[in-house]
Each structure stands twice: as structure tokens, then as C-alpha cells.
Coordinates of C-alpha atoms and ligand atoms in Angstrom, one line a residue:
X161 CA 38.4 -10.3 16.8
X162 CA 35.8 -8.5 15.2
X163 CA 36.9 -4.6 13.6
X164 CA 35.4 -1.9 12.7
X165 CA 35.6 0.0 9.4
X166 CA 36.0 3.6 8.5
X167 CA 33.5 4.5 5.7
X168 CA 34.0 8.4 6.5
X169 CA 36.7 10.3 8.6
X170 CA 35.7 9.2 12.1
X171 CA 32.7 7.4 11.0
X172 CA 32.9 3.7 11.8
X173 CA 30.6 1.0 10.5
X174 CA 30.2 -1.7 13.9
X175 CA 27.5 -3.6 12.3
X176 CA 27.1 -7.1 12.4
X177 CA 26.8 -9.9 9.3
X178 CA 24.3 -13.0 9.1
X179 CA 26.1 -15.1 7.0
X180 CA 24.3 -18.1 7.3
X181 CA 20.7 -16.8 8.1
X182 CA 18.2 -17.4 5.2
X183 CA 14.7 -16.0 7.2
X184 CA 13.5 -13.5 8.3
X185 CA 9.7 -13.3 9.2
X186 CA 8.9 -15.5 6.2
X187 CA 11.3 -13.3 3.6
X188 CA 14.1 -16.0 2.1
X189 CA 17.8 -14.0 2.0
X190 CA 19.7 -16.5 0.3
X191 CA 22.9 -14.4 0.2
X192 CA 22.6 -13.7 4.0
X193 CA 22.1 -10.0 5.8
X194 CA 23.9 -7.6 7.2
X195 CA 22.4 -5.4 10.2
X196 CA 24.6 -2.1 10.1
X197 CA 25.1 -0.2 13.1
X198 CA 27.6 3.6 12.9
X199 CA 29.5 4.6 15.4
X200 CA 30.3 8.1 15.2
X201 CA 33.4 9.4 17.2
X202 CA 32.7 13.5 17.9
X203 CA 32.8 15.1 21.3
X204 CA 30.0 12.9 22.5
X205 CA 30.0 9.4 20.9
X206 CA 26.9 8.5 19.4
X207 CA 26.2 5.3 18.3
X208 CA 23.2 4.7 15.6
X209 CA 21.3 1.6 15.7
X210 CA 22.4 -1.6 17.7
X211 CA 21.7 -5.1 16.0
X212 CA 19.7 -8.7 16.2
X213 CA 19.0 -10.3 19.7
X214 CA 21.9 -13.0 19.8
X215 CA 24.7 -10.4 17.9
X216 CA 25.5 -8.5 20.9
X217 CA 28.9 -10.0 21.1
X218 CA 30.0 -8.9 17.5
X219 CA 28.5 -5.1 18.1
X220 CA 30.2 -4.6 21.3
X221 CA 33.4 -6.6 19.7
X222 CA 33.6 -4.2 16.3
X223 CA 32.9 -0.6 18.8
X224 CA 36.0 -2.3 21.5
X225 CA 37.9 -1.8 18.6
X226 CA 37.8 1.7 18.3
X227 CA 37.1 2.8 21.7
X228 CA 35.5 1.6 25.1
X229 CA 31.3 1.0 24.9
X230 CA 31.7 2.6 28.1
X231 CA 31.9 6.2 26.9
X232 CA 29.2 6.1 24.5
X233 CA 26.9 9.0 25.2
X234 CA 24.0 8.7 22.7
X235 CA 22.6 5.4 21.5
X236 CA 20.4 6.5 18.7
X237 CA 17.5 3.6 17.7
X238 CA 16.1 4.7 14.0
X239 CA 13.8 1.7 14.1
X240 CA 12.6 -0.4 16.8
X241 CA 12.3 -3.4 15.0
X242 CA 13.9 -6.3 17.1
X243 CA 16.7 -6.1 14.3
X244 CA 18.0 -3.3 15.2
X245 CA 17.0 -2.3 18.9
X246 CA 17.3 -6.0 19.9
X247 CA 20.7 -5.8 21.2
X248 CA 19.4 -2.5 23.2
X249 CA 19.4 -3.8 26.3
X250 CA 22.9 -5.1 26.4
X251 CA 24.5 -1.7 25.0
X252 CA 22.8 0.1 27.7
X253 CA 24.5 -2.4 30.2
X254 CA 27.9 -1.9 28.5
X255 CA 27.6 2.4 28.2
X256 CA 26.2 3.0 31.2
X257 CA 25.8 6.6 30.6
X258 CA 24.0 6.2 27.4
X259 CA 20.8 8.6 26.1
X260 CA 18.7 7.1 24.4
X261 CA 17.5 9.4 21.2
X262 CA 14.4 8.2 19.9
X263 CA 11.1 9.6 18.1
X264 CA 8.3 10.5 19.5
X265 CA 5.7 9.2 20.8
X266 CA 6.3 6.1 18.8
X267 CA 10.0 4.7 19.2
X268 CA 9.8 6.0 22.8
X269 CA 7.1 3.6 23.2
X270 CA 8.5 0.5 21.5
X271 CA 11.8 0.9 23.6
X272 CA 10.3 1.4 26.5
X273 CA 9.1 -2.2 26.6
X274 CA 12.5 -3.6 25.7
X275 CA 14.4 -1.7 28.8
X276 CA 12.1 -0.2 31.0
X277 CA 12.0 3.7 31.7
X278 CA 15.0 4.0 34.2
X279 CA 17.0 5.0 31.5
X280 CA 17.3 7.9 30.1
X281 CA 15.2 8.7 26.9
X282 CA 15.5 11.6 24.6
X283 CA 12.3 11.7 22.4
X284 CA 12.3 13.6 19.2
X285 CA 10.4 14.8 16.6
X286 CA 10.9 15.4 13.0
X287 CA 13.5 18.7 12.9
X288 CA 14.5 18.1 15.7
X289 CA 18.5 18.3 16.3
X290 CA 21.0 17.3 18.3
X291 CA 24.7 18.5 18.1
X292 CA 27.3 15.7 19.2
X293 CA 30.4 17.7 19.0
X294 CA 31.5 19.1 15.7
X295 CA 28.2 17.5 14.1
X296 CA 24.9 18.4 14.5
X297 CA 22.4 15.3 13.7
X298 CA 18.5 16.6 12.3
X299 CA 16.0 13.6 12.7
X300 CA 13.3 13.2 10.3
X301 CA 10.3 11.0 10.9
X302 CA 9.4 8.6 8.1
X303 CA 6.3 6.8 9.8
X304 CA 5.2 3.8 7.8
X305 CA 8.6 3.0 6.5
X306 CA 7.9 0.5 7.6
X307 CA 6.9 0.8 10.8
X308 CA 4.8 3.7 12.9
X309 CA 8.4 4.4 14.5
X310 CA 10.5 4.9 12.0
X311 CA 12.8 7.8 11.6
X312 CA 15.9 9.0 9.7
X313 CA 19.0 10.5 11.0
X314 CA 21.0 13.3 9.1
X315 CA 24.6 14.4 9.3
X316 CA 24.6 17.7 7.4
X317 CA 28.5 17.7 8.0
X318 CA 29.0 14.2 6.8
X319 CA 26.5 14.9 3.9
X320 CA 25.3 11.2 5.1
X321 CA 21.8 9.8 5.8
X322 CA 21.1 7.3 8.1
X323 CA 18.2 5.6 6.2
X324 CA 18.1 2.6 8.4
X325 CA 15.4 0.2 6.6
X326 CA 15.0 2.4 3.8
X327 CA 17.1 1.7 0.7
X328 CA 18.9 -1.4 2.3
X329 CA 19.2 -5.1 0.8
X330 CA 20.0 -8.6 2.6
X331 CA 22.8 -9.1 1.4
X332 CA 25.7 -10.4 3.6
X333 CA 29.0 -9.4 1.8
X334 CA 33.0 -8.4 3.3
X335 CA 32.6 -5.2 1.1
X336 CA 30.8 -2.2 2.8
X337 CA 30.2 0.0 -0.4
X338 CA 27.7 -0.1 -3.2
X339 CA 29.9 0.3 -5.8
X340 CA 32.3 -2.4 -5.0
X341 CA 29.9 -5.2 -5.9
X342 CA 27.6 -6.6 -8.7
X343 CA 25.1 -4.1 -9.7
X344 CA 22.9 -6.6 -10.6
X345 CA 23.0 -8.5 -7.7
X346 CA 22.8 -5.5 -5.8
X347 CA 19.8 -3.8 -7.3
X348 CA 18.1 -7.3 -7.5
X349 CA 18.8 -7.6 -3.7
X350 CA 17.6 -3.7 -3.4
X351 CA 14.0 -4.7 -5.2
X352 CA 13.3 -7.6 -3.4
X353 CA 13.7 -5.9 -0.3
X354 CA 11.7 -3.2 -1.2
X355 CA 8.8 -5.9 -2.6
X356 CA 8.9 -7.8 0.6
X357 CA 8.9 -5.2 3.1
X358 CA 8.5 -1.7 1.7
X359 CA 6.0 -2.1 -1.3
X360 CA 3.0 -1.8 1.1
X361 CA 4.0 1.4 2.2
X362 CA 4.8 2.6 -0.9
X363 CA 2.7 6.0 -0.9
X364 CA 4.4 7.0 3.0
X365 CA 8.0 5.6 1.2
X366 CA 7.4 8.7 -1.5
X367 CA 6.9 11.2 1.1
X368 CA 10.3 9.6 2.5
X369 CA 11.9 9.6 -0.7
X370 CA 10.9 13.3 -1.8
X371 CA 11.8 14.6 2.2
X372 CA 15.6 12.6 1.5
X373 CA 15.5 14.3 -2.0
X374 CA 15.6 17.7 -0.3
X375 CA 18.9 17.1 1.6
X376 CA 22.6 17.4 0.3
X377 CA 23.4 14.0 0.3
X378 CA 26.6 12.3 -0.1
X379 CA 26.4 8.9 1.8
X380 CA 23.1 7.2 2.3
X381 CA 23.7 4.5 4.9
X382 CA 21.1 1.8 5.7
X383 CA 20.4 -0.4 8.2
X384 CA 21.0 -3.3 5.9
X385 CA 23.5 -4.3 3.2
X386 CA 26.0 -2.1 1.1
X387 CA 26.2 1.9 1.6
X388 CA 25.2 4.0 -1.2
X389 CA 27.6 6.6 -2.0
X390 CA 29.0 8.5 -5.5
X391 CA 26.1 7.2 -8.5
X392 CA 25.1 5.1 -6.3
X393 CA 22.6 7.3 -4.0
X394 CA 21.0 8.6 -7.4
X395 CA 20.7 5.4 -8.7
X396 CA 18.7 4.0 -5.7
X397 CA 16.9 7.5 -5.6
X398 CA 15.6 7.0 -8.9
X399 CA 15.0 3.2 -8.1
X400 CA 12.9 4.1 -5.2
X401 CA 10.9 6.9 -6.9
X402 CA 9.9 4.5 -9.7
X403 CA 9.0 1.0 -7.4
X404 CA 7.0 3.8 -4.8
X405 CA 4.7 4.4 -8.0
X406 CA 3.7 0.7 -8.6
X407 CA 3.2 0.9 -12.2
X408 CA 2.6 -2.6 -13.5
X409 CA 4.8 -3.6 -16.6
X410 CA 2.7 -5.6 -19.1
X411 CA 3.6 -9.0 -17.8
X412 CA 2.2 -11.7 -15.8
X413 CA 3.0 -14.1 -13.0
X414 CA 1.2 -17.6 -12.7
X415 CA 1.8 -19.2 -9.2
X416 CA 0.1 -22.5 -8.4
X417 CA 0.2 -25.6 -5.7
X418 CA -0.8 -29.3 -7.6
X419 CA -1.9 -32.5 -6.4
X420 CA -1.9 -34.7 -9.0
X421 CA -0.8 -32.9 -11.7
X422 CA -3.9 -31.3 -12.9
X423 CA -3.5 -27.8 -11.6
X424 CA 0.1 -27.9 -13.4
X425 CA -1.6 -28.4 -16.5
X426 CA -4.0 -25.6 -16.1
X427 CA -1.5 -23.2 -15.1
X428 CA 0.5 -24.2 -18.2
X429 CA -2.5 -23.8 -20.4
X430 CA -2.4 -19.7 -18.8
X431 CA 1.0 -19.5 -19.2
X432 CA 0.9 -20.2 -22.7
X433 CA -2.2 -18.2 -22.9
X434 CA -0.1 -15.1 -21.4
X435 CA 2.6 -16.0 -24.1
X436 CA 0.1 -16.1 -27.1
X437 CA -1.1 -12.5 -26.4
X438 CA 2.5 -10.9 -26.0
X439 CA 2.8 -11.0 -22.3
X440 CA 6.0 -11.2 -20.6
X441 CA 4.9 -14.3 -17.6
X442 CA 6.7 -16.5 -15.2
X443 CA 4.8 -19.6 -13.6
X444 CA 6.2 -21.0 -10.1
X445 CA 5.4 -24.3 -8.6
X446 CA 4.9 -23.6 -5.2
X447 CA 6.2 -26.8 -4.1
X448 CA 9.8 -25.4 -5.7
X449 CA 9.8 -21.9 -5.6
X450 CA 10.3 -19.2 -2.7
X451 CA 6.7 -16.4 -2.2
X452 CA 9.4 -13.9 -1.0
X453 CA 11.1 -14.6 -4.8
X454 CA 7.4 -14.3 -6.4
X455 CA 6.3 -11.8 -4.7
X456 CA 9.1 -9.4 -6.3
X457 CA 7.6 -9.9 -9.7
X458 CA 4.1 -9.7 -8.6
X459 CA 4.8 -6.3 -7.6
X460 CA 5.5 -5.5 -11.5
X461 CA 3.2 -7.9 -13.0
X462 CA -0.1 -6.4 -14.4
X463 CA -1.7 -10.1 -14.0
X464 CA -1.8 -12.5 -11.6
X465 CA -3.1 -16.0 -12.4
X466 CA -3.3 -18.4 -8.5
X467 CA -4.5 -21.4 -9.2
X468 CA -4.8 -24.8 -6.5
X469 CA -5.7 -28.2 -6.6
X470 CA -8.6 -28.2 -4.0
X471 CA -7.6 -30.1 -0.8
X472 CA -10.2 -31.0 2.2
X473 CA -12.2 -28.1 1.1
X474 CA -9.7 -25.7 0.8
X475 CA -6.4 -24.8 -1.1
X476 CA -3.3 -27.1 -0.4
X477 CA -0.8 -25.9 2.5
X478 CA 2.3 -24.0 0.5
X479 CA -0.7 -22.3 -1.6
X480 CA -2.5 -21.3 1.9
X481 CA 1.1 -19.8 2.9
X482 CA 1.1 -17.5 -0.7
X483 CA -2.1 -16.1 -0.5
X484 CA -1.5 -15.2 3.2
X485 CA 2.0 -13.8 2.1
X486 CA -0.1 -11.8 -0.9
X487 CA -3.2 -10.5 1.5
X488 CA -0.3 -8.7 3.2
X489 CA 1.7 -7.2 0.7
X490 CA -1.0 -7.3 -3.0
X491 CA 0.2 -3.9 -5.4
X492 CA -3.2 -2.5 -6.2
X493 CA -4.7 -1.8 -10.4
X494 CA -4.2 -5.5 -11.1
X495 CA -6.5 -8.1 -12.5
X496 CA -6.1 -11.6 -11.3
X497 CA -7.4 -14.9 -12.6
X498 CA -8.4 -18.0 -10.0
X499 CA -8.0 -21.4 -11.1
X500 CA -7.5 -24.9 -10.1
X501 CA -8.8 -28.7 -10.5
X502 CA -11.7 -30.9 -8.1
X503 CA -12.4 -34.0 -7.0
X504 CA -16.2 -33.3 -5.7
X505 CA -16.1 -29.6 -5.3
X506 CA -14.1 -26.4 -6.6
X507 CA -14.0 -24.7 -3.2
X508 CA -10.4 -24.2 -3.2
X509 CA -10.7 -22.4 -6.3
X510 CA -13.3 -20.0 -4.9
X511 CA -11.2 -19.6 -1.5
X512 CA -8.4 -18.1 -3.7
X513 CA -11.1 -15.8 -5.8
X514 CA -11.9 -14.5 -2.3
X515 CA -8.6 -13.7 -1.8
X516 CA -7.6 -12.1 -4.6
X517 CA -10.6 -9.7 -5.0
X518 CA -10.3 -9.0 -1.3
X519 CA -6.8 -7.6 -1.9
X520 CA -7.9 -5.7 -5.0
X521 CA -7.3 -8.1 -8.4
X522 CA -10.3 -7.6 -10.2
X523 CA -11.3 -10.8 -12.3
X524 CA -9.6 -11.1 -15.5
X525 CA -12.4 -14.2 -16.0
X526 CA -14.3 -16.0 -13.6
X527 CA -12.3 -18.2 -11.9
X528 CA -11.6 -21.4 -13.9
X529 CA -11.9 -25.2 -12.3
X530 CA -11.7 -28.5 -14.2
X531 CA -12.1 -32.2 -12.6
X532 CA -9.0 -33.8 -11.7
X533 CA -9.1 -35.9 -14.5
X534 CA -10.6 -33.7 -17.4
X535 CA -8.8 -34.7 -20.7
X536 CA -7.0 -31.8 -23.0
X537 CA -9.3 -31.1 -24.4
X538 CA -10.3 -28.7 -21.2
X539 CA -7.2 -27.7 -21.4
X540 CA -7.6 -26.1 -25.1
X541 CA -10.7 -24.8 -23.7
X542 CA -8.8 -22.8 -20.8
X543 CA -6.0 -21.4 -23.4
X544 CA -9.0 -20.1 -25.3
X545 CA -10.8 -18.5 -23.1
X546 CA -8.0 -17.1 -21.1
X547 CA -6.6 -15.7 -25.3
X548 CA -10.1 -14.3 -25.2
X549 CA -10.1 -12.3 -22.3
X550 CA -6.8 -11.2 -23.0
X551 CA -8.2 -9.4 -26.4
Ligands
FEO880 FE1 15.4 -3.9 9.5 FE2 12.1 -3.0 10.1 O1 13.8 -3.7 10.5

């Protein structure tokens, strides 16, 4: 049932399409995923990438359709992530003659702890080649993108790069090409995928970027969503360059988690504050709005305002689930303000100060509390101050 698709002469994409899932490791994909495998059909088939544990059957369905797994010769794994060298084991059992090409030490590694060492392995290191036929592939390691593993594989006949997590979206769609879809969805997808996953990695992603620049590229196919191919592969080039250089925009994000409504209040007091002064801002509710969302305009934002009503001594539960989603992934040369409302004690309030100047903010203002039941009158007193500092 399931096909392949040409996307150059007697290059097939076999990948697989997630519809329906919305998660991955805490990152929301409303519009679904795709994890994109290649099958490349030269004297020795080489396959590049596999899929997510539990897709096996659509892989090895979309490769039947061209030709038998059996006479695959190299299984090339980019990325060990389970999302693409889950479905490993399973291809090995179908192509029983299968290399594995892999880089060194890293990916070698990983893989070895999903299938053992009884297969064969062929570990490489950045310039390294290997010539399936007509093609010769080149591998070059992008460590940290996002994982130590990670490498890139390039078809200098094809003009195509295999990016694998680099430059890819979650976005499940029937169309296989960039251009063949909303841009805005597309570069919106692109950004908060590179937010989410890329952004803390963003110096080793340049290094990437500028290595890719320095190949004669065509094609750049990743491991997720559409292919990049004609503008396109400039177009995310250029996107890429500028989100690797983290320069904030002069705009703020408040994000905050309220009780009774006091907290809201506050964080409205900011917002207007931000407004006031000329600042572009957004303010999420936590109790409606998705971190993985946030997070993509907290990587622009020059200010950060986290405010929580204080709950058993610390911060209520979906604001303990932001800041742990921020420690990971904070851009640095921000300022960030702490606030929230108290019953007895503002230690919520200083739990989130903690946070924020552990992951680099530094402190627009002290951080800012008010009693649960404060009138407006504090309120006024917050929009000042926060004007003030904002001078
Ligand atoms: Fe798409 Fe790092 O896995």
C-alpha cells in the first residue's frame, strides 16, 4: 500500500508520515511530522536514515515498492536519535547484507546499543567517502546538531545534501517539496523547530551552516518535513545563518501561571508596561498556551517577564514545566523580569529569579510580588516601575 516517490532520477523518498502525533519529547507538532528516509538506487543500494520505533511497517512498505529490502547494501544512520535509527534493527533483519555507515566514534557507539556489534559497521569521519556506484557520497560531521553524533551526507552528483535534523520542520503534509506549500506555514514550522531543538546549539549549527555553504547544492533533504530545492535552499540558508546569530528583536514575551487571578493582573500591568515604552510583547497563560509555541518567540524577544502565583512554596505545576523547558533551551544577552502574587510568602517568585539568572537573564528589576489580594492600586505601581526601568 504504501509508495515511494521520486524526488531526483533514482532517488526515492521511503519516509514515513505521523499524521496524528502531536509530541515529541515535550515539543507540540500540531500539523504532525514526517521522518524522511532516501533510498538511493546506484550499483549498491544505499538507504539513508530508517524511521520511529513502531513505523517499520511503512519504511519497509514504501522501499518494497521499488525494489526488495533484501538487496540493500549500505544503511546509512545520519543521526542516532531513536527517530531515525529506531527502526534499525528491523531493516537490518529485512537486508540481511546491510553495512552499516556511521560516524565515528560517536554514531558507532549509539548504534551499537540498538543492534549489537555482529553486524557489520563502517565508521567514518568527516571527508570521508564512499562510492555506491555511479555516486560517490562525502560525510561531514556536524557534532552538536543536535546531538554528539550527528553527521551530514553529500551527493556531489545529485548536488543533494542529506541534512537529516538540520533545516527540517514537523510538518506532516502529501507534498514532498518546499515550494509546493505555504511559505508561511513552512518557515513558521522551519523556526519553531530550530527554537525547540536547534537554538541551543546555535554556535556548532553555524559551523554547520558555513561547512553546507561551501558545497554546490541543489537539493537539501532533511530528516523531517518538506525538501528544500530551487529558492528554497537559499532561503533556509539565509534563515539559518540569521536564527544561529540570536539577535534579539526589540520585543518582549510575558509568560505566567495564576491562581486566583492575581498573577494575571500583574502580568497585564507588564504587558502594558512593554506596550507604553514601544515594545513589540506577547503574554501567554500557561494554563492555555503551548512552552514549545513560547519558546519560539523567546528566542527573539530581548525581554522576558515569568511571573507565578506562589503555590506550597514553590511555582504552580504548568509554570514548573516552563522554566524547566527554558533552563534547557534560554538564548543568551537577555534581561528578564520575575514576578508573581503571595499568600504568606513570595518564594515562588524568587524560585523563578533563580531560574532565570541561572540561565543568563539579567534582572530588568528586582523581581516584583504583590499579596494575593493587593488592590490596583499595586497594580499602577508595577506599570510604573516596570515604564521606569524600561527608560
Ligand atoms: Fe530528528 Fe535528533 O532527531
Amino acid at each position: 500500500m504504501f509508495r515511494a516517490y521520486e524526488i531526483q532520477p533514482d532517488i526515492y523518498w521511503v519516509g514515513t508520515i505521523e499524521w496524528n502525533e502531536r509530541y515529541i519529547h515535550g515539543f507540540s507538532m500540531p500539523l504532525g511530522s514526517t521522518t524522511n528516509a532516501y533510498l538511493i538506487m546506484d550499483e549498491h543500494i544505499t538507504l539513508i536514515d530508517t524511521c520511529m520505533p513502531g513505523f517499520e511497517d511503512e519504511l519497509l512498505q514504501r522501499i518494497a515498492s521499488i525494489v526488495d529490502p533484501a538487496r540493500i547494501d549500505y544503511i546509512v544512520s545520519n543521526h542516532s536519535e531513536k527517530d531515525h535509527a529506531g527502526g534499525l534493527a528491523r531493516m537490518l533483519a529485512a537486508a540481511p547484507h546491510a553495512k552499516v555507515v556511521t560516524s565515528s566514534p560517536k554514531g558507532h557507539a549509539i548504534l551499537q546499543t540498538y543492534v549489537g556489534d555482529e553486524r557489520e559497521f563502517i565508521p567514518v569521519k568527516s571527508g570521508d567517502t564512499l562510492t555506491i556506484g555511479t555516486r560517490t557520497l562525502s560525510f561531514i560531521h556536524t557534532p552538536m546538531v543536535h546531538w554528539p553524533d550527528n553527521m551530514v551526507t553529500y551527493s556531489a552528483t545529485d548536488r543533494m545534501l542529506f541534512s537529516n535534523d538540520a533545516f527540517g520542520q514537523f510538518f506532516a503534509t502529501s507534498q514532498r517539496f518546499c515550494d509546493e506549500v505555504d511559505q508561511s506555514v513552512l518557515f513558521a514550522c522551519a523556526k519553531k523547530y530550530f527554537a525547540n531543538i536547534i537554538m541551543p546549539y546555535a554556535k556548532q549549527t553555524a559551523k554547520a551552516v558555513a561547512a553546507v555553504r561551501g558545497l554546490d547544492i541543489e537539493v537539501i533533504a532533511p530528516a523531517h518535513g518538506l525538501i528544500w530545492r530551487g529558492e528554497g535552499v537559499g532561503r533556509i540558508l539565509d534563515a539559518y545563518e540569521q536564527w544561529c546569530a540570536l539577535e534579539p528583536t526589540d520585543s518582549a514575551v510575558v509568560v505566567y501561571a495564576t491562581m486566583y487571578g492575581a498573577t494575571a493582573r500583574m502580568a497585564a500591568a507588564i504587558t502594558e508596561a512593554f506596550m507604553a515604552a514601544g515594545i513589540s510583547v506577547r503574554a501567554y497563560d500557561l494554563d492555555v498556551s503551548d512552552i514549545s509555541d513560547i519558546m519560539t518567540e523567546v528566542m527573539d524577544a530581548r525581554y522576558v517577564a515569568v511571573g507565578s502565583s506562589t503555590h506550597n512554596g514553590t511555582v504552580l505545576p504548568p509554570m514548573g514545566q516552563f522554566l524547566t523547558y527554558l533552563k534547557g533551551l534560554a538564548p543568551k544577552g537577555r534581561r528578564g523580569l520575575a514576578f508573581g502574587s503571595f499568600g504568606w510568602a513570595a518564594t515562588g517568585t524568587k524560585e523563578i529569579d533563580t531560574v532565570l539568572q541561572g540561565a543568563g537573564y539579567e534582572p530588568l528589576l528586582d523581581p516584583q510580588t504583590c499579596g494575593w489580594n493587593d488592590t490596583t492600586a499595586s497594580e499602577e505601581a508595577l506599570f510604573q516601575a516596570v515604564s521606569e526601568a524600561l527608560r
